[in-house]
PDB file of C-alpha atoms and ligand atoms in Angstrom:
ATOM      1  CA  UNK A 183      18.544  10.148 -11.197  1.00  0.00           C
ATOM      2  CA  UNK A 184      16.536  11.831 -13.815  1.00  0.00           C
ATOM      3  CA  UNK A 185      13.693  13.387 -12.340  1.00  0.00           C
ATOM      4  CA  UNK A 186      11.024  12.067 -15.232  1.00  0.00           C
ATOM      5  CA  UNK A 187      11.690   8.446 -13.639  1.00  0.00           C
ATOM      6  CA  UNK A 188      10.926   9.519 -10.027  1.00  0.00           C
ATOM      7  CA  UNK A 189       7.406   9.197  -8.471  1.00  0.00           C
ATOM      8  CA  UNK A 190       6.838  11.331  -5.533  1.00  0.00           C
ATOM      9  CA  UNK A 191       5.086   8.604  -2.465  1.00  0.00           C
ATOM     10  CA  UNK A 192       3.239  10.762  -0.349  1.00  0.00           C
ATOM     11  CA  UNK A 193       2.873   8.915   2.991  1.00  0.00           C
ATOM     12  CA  UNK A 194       3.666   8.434   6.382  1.00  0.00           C
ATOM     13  CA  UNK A 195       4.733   5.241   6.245  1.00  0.00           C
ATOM     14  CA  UNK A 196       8.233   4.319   6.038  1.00  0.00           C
ATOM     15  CA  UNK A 197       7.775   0.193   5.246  1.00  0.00           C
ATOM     16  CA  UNK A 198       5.035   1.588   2.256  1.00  0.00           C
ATOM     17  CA  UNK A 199       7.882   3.629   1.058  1.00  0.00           C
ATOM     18  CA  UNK A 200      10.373   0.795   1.440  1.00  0.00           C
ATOM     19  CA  UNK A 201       8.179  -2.088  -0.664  1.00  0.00           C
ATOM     20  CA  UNK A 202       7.485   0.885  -3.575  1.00  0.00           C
ATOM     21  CA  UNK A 203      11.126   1.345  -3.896  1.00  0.00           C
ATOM     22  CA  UNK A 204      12.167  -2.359  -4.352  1.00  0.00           C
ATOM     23  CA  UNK A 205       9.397  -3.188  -6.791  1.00  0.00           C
ATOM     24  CA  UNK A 206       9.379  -0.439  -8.770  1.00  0.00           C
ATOM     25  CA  UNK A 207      13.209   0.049  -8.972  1.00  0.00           C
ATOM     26  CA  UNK A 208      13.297  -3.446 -10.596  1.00  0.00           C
ATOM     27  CA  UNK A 209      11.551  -1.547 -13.455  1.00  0.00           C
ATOM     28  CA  UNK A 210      14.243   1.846 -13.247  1.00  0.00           C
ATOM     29  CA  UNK A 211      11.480   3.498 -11.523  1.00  0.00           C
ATOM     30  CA  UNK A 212      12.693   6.019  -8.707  1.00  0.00           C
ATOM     31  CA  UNK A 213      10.484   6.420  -5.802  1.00  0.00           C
ATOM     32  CA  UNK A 214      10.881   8.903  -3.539  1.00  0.00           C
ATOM     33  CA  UNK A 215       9.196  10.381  -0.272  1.00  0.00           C
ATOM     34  CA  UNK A 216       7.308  13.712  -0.364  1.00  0.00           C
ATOM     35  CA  UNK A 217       7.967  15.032   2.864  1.00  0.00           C
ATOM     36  CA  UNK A 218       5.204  17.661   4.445  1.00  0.00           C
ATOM     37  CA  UNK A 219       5.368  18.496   7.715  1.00  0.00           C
ATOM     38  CA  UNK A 220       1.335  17.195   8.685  1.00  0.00           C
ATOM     39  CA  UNK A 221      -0.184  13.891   8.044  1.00  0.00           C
ATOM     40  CA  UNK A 222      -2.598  14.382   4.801  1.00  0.00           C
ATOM     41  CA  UNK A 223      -5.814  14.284   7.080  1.00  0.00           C
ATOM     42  CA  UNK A 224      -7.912  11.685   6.095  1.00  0.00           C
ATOM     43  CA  UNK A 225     -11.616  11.644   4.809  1.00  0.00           C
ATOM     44  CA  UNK A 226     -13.936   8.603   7.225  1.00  0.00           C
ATOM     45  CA  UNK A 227     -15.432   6.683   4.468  1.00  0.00           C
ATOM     46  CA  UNK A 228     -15.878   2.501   4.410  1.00  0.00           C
ATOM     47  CA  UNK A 229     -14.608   2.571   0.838  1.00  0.00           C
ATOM     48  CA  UNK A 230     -10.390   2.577   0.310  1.00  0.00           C
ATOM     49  CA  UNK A 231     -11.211   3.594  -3.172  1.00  0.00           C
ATOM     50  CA  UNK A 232     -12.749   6.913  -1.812  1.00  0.00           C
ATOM     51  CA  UNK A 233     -10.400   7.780   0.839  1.00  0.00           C
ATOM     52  CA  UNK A 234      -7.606   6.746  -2.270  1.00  0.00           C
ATOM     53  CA  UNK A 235      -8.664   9.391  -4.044  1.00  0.00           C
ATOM     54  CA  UNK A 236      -9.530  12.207  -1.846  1.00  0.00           C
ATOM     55  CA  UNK A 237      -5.834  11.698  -0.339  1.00  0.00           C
ATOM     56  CA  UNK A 238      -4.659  11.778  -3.737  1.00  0.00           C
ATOM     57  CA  UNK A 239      -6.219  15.430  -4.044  1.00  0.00           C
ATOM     58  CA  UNK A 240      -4.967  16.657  -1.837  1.00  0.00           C
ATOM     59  CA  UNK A 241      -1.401  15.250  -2.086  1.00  0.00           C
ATOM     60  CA  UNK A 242      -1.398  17.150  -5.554  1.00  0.00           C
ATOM     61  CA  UNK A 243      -2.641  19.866  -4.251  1.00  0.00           C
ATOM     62  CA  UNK A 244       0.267  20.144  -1.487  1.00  0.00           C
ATOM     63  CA  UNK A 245       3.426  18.883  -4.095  1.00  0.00           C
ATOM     64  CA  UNK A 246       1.299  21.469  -6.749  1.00  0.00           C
ATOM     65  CA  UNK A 247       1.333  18.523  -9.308  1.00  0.00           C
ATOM     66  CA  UNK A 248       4.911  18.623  -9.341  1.00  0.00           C
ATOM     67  CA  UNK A 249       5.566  18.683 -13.603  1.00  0.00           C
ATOM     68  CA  UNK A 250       9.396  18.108 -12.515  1.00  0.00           C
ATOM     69  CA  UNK A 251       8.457  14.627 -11.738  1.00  0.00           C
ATOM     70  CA  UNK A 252       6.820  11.313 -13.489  1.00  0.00           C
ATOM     71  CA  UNK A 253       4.281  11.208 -11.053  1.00  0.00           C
ATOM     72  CA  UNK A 254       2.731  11.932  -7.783  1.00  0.00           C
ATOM     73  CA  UNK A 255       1.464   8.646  -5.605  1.00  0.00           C
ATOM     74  CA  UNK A 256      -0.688   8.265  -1.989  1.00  0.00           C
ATOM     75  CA  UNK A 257      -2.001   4.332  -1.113  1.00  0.00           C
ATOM     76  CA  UNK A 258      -4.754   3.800   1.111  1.00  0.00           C
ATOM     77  CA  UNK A 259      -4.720   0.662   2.932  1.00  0.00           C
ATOM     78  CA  UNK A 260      -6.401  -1.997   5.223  1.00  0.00           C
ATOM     79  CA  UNK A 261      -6.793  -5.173   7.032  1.00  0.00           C
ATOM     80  CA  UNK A 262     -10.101  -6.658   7.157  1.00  0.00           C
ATOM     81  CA  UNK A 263     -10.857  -9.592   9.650  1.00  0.00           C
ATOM     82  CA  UNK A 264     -13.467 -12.182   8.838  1.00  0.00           C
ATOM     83  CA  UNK A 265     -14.719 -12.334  12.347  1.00  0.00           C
ATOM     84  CA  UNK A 266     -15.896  -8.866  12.616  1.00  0.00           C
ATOM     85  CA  UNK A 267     -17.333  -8.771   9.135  1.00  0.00           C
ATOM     86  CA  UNK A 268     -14.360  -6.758   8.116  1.00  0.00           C
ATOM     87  CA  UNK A 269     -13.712  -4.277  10.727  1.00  0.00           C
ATOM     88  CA  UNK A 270     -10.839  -2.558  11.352  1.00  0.00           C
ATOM     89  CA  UNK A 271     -10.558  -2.367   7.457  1.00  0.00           C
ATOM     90  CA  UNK A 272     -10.401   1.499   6.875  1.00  0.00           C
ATOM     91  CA  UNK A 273     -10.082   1.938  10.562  1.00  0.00           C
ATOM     92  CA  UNK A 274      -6.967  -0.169  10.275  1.00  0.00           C
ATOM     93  CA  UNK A 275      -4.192   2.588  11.279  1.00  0.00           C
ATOM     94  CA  UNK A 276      -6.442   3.637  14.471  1.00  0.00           C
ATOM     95  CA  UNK A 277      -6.947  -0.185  15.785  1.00  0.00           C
ATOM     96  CA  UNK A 278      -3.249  -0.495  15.175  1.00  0.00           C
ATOM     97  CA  UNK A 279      -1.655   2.541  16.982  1.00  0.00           C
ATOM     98  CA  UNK A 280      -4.167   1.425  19.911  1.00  0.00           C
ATOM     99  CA  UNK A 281      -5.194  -2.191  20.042  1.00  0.00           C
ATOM    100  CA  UNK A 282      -1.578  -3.671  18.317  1.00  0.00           C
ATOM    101  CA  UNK A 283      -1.388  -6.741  17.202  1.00  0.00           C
ATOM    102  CA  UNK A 284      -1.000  -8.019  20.856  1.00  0.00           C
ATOM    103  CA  UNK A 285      -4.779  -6.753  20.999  1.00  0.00           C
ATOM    104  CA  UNK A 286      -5.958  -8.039  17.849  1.00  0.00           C
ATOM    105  CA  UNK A 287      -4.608 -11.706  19.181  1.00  0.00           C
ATOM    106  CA  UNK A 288      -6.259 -11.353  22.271  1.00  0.00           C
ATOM    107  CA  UNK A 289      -9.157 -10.753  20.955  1.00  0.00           C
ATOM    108  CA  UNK A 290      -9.377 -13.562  18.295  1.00  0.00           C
ATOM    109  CA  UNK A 291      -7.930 -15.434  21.461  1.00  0.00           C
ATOM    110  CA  UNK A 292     -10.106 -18.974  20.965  1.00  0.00           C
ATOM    111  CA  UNK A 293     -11.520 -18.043  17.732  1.00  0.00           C
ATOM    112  CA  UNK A 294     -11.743 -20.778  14.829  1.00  0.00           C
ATOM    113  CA  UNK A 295     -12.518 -18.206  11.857  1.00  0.00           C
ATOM    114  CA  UNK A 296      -9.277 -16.033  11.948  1.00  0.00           C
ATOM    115  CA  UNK A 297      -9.687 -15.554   7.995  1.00  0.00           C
ATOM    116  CA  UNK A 298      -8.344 -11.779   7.307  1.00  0.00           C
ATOM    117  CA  UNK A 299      -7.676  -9.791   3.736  1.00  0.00           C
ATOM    118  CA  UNK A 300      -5.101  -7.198   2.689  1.00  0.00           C
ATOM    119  CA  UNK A 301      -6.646  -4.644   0.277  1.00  0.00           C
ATOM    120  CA  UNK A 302      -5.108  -1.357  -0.501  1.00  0.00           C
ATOM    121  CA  UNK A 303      -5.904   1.003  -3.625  1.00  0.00           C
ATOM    122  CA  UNK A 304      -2.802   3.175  -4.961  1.00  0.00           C
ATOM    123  CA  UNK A 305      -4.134   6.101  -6.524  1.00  0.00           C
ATOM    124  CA  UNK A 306      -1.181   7.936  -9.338  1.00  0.00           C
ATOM    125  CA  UNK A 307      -1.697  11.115 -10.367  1.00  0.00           C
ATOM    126  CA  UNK A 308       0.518  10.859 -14.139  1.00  0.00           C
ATOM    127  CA  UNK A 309      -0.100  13.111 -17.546  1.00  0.00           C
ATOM    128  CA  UNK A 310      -3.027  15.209 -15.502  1.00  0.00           C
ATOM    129  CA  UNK A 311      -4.775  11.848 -14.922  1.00  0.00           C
ATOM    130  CA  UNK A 312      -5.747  10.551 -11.830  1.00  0.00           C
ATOM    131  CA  UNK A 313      -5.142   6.266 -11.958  1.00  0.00           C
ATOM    132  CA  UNK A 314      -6.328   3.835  -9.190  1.00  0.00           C
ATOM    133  CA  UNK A 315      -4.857   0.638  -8.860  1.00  0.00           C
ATOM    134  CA  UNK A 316      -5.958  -2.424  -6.284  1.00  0.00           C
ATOM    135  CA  UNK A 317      -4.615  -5.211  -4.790  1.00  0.00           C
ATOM    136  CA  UNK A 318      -5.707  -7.534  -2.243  1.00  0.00           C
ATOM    137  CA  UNK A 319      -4.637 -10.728   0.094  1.00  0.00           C
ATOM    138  CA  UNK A 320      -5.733 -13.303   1.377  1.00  0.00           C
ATOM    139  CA  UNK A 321      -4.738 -15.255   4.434  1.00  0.00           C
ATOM    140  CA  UNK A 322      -5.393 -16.159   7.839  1.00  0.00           C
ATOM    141  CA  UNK A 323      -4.463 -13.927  11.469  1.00  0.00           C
ATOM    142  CA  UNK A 324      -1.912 -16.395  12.902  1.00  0.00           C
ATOM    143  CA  UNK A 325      -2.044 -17.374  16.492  1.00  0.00           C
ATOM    144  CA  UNK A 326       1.233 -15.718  17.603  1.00  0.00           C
ATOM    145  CA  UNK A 327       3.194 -12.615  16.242  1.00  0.00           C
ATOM    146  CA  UNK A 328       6.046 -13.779  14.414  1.00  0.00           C
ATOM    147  CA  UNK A 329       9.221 -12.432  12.350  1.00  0.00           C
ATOM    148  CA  UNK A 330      10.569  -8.630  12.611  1.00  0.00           C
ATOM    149  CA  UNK A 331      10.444  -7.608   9.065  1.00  0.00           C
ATOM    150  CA  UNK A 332       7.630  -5.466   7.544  1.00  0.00           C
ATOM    151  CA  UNK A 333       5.661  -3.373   9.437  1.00  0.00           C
ATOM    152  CA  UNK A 334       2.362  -3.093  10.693  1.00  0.00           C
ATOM    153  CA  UNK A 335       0.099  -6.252  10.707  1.00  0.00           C
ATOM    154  CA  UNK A 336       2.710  -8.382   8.898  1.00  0.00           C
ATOM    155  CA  UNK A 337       3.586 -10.319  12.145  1.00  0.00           C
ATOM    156  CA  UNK A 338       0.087 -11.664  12.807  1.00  0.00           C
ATOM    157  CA  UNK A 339      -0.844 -12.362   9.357  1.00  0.00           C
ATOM    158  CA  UNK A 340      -0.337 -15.791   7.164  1.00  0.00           C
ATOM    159  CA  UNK A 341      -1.058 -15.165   3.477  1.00  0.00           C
ATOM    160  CA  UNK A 342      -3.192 -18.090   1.627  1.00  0.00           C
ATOM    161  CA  UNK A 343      -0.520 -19.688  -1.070  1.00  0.00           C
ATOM    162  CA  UNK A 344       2.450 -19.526   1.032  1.00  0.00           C
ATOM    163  CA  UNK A 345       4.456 -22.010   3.488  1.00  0.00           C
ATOM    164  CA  UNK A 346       2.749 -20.994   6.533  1.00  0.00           C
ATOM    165  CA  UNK A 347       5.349 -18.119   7.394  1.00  0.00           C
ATOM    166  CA  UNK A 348       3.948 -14.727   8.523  1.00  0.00           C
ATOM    167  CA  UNK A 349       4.867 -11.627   6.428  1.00  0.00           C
ATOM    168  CA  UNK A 350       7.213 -10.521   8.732  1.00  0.00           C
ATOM    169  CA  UNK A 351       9.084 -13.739   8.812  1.00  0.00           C
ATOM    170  CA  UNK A 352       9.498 -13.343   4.439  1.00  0.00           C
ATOM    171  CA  UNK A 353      11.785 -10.993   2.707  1.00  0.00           C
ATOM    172  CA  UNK A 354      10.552  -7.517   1.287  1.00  0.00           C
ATOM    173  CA  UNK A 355      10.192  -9.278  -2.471  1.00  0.00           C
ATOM    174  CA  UNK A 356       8.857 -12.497  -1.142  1.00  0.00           C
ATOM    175  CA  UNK A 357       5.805 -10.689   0.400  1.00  0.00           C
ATOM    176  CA  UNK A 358       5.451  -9.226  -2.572  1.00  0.00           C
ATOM    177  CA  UNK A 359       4.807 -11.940  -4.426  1.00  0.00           C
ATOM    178  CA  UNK A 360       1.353 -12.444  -2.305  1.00  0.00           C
ATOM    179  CA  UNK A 361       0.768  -9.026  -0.900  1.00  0.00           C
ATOM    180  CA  UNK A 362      -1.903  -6.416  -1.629  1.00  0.00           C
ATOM    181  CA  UNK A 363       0.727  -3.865  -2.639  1.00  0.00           C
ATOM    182  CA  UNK A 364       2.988  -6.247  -4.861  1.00  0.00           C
ATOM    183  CA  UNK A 365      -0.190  -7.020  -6.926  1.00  0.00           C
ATOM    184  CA  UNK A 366      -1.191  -2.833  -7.151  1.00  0.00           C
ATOM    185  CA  UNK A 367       1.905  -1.944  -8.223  1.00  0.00           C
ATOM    186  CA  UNK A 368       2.417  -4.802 -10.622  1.00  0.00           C
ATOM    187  CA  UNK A 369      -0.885  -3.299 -11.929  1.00  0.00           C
ATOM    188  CA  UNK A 370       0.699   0.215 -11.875  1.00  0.00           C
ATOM    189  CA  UNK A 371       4.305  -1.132 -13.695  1.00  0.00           C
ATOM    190  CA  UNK A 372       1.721  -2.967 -16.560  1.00  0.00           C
ATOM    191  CA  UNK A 373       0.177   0.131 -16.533  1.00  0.00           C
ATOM    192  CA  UNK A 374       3.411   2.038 -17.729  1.00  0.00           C
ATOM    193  CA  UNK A 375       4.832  -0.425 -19.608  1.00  0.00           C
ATOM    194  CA  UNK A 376       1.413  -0.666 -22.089  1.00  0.00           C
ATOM    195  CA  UNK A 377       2.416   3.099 -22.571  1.00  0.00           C
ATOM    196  CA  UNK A 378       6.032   2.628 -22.975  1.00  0.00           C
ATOM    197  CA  UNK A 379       6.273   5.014 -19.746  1.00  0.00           C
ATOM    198  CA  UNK A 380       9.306   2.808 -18.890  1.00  0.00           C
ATOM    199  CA  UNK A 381      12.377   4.790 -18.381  1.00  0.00           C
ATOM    200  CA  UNK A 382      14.009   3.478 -21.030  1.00  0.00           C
ATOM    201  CA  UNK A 383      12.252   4.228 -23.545  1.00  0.00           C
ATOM    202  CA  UNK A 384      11.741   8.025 -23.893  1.00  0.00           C
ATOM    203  CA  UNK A 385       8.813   8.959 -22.188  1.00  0.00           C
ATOM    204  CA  UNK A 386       5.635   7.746 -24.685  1.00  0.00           C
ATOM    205  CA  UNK A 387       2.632  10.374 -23.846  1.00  0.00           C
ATOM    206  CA  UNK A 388      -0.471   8.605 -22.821  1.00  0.00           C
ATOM    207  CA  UNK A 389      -2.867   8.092 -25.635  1.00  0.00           C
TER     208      UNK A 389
HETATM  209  P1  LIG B 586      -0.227   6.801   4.866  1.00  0.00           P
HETATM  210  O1  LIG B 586       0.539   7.967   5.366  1.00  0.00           O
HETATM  211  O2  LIG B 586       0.251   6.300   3.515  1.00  0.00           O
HETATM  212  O3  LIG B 586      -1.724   6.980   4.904  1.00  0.00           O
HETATM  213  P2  LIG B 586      -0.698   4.822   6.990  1.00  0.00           P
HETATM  214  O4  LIG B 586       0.250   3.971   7.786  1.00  0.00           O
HETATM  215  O5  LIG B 586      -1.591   5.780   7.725  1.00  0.00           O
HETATM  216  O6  LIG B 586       0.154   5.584   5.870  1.00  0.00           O
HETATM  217  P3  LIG B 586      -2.956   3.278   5.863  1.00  0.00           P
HETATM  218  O7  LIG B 586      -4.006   4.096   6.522  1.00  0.00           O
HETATM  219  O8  LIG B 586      -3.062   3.040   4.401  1.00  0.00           O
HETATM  220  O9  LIG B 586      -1.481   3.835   6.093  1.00  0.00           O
HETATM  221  O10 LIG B 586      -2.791   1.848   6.553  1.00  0.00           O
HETATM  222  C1  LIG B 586      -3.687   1.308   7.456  1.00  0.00           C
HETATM  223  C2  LIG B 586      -2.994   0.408   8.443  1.00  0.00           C
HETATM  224  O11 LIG B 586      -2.702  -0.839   7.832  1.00  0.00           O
HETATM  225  C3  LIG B 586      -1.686   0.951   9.015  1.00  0.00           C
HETATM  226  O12 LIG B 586      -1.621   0.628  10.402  1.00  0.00           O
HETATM  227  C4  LIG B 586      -0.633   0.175   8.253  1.00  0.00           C
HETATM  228  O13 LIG B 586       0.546  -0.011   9.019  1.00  0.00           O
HETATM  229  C5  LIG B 586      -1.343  -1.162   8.011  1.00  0.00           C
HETATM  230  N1  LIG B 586      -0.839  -1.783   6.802  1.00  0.00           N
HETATM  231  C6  LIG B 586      -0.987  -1.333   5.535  1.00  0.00           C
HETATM  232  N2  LIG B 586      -0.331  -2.127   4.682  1.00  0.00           N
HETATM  233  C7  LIG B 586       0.243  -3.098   5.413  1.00  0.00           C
HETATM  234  C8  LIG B 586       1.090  -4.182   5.118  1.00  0.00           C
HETATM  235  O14 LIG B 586       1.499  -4.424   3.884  1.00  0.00           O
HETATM  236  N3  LIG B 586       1.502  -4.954   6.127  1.00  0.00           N
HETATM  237  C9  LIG B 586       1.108  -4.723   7.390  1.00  0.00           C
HETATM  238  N4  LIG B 586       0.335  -3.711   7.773  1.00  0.00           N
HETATM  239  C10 LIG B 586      -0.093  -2.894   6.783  1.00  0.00           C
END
């Protein structure tokens, strides 16, 4: 694979890696995993955007912007429930390794407003720019887990527009069609397409 198609995905998390792939390959896009040996610490901030970009900083710092490569790409992501005015939200990875989605059922156990949104921001660091692009979902927290594909909080959450299944219940490239990250990185494959960035057609600079 040439290397000026690949975008390095620094993360942790394998099912983030897996959507990026099958979305952006559709476009001849090659995403691959940077793999570090320490989780990027993360900044505490109530704003995705600013953790975003902070991770971003340092993830070019770590691959040293990497000129080999098309880009380098970090996502910061959460799940924000109506009922507690959008907590866990940027505390999402925390409530999940602890609470589970067991916990976050039990608590919404009897509770009428189960709305909940999606939102992530991908942040691309391409042509010694730093992009940001967002996405968000909306749907309800369903009232048992369901389905065993995805990851995370896909089994407990509906999205608004669909036929009532959870996201772990739909394929990779149906949750795409609703989820947070499908809409970012459609922004981010616009994004390179405006430019001509597309693979296939010789590498446009930015203007
Ligand atoms: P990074 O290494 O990329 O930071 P992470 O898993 O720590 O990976 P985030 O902080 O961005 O990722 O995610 C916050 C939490 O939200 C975490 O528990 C994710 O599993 C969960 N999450 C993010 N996107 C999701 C999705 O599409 N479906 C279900 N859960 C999701």
């Amino acid at each position: 694979m040439d290397e000026k198609t690949t975008i390095l995905f620094v993360t942790s998390n394998l099912g983030k890696l897996s959507e990026a792939k099958i979305a952006l390959k559709q476009f001849g896009l090659n995403v691959e995993a940077f793999q570090f040996n320490e989780e990027i610490q993360e900044i505490q901030s109530s704003d995705l955007h600013f953790v975003a970009a902070d991770k971003l900083t340092k993830a070019v710092s770590i691959v040293k912007a990497s000129s080999d490569k098309l880009g380098v790409m970090v996502e910061d992501a959460g799940f924000f429930l109506e009922e507690y005015s959008g907590f866990p939200g940027v505390y999402s990875a925390y409530v999940h390794k602890t609470l589970g989605n067991q916990g976050i059922l039990r608590t919404l156990n009897g509770v009428e407003k189960r709305g909940a949104i999606f939102r992530c921001v991908i942040g691309i660091y391409f042509n010694g720019r730093e992009i940001f692009f967002e996405g968000s979902c909306k749907g309800q927290v369903s009232k048992k887990a369901k389905g065993k594909n995805g990851f995370g909080y896909d089994p407990i959450f509906i999205p608004d527009g669909g036929d009532g299944r959870t996201f772990a219940e739909m394929t990779s490239e149906e949750k795409q069609i609703f989820s947070h990250r499908g809409k970012a990185l459609k922004k981010l494959r616009d994004y390179f397409e405006e430019r001509n960035q597309s693979p296939t057609s010789n590498h446009g600079s930015e203007s």
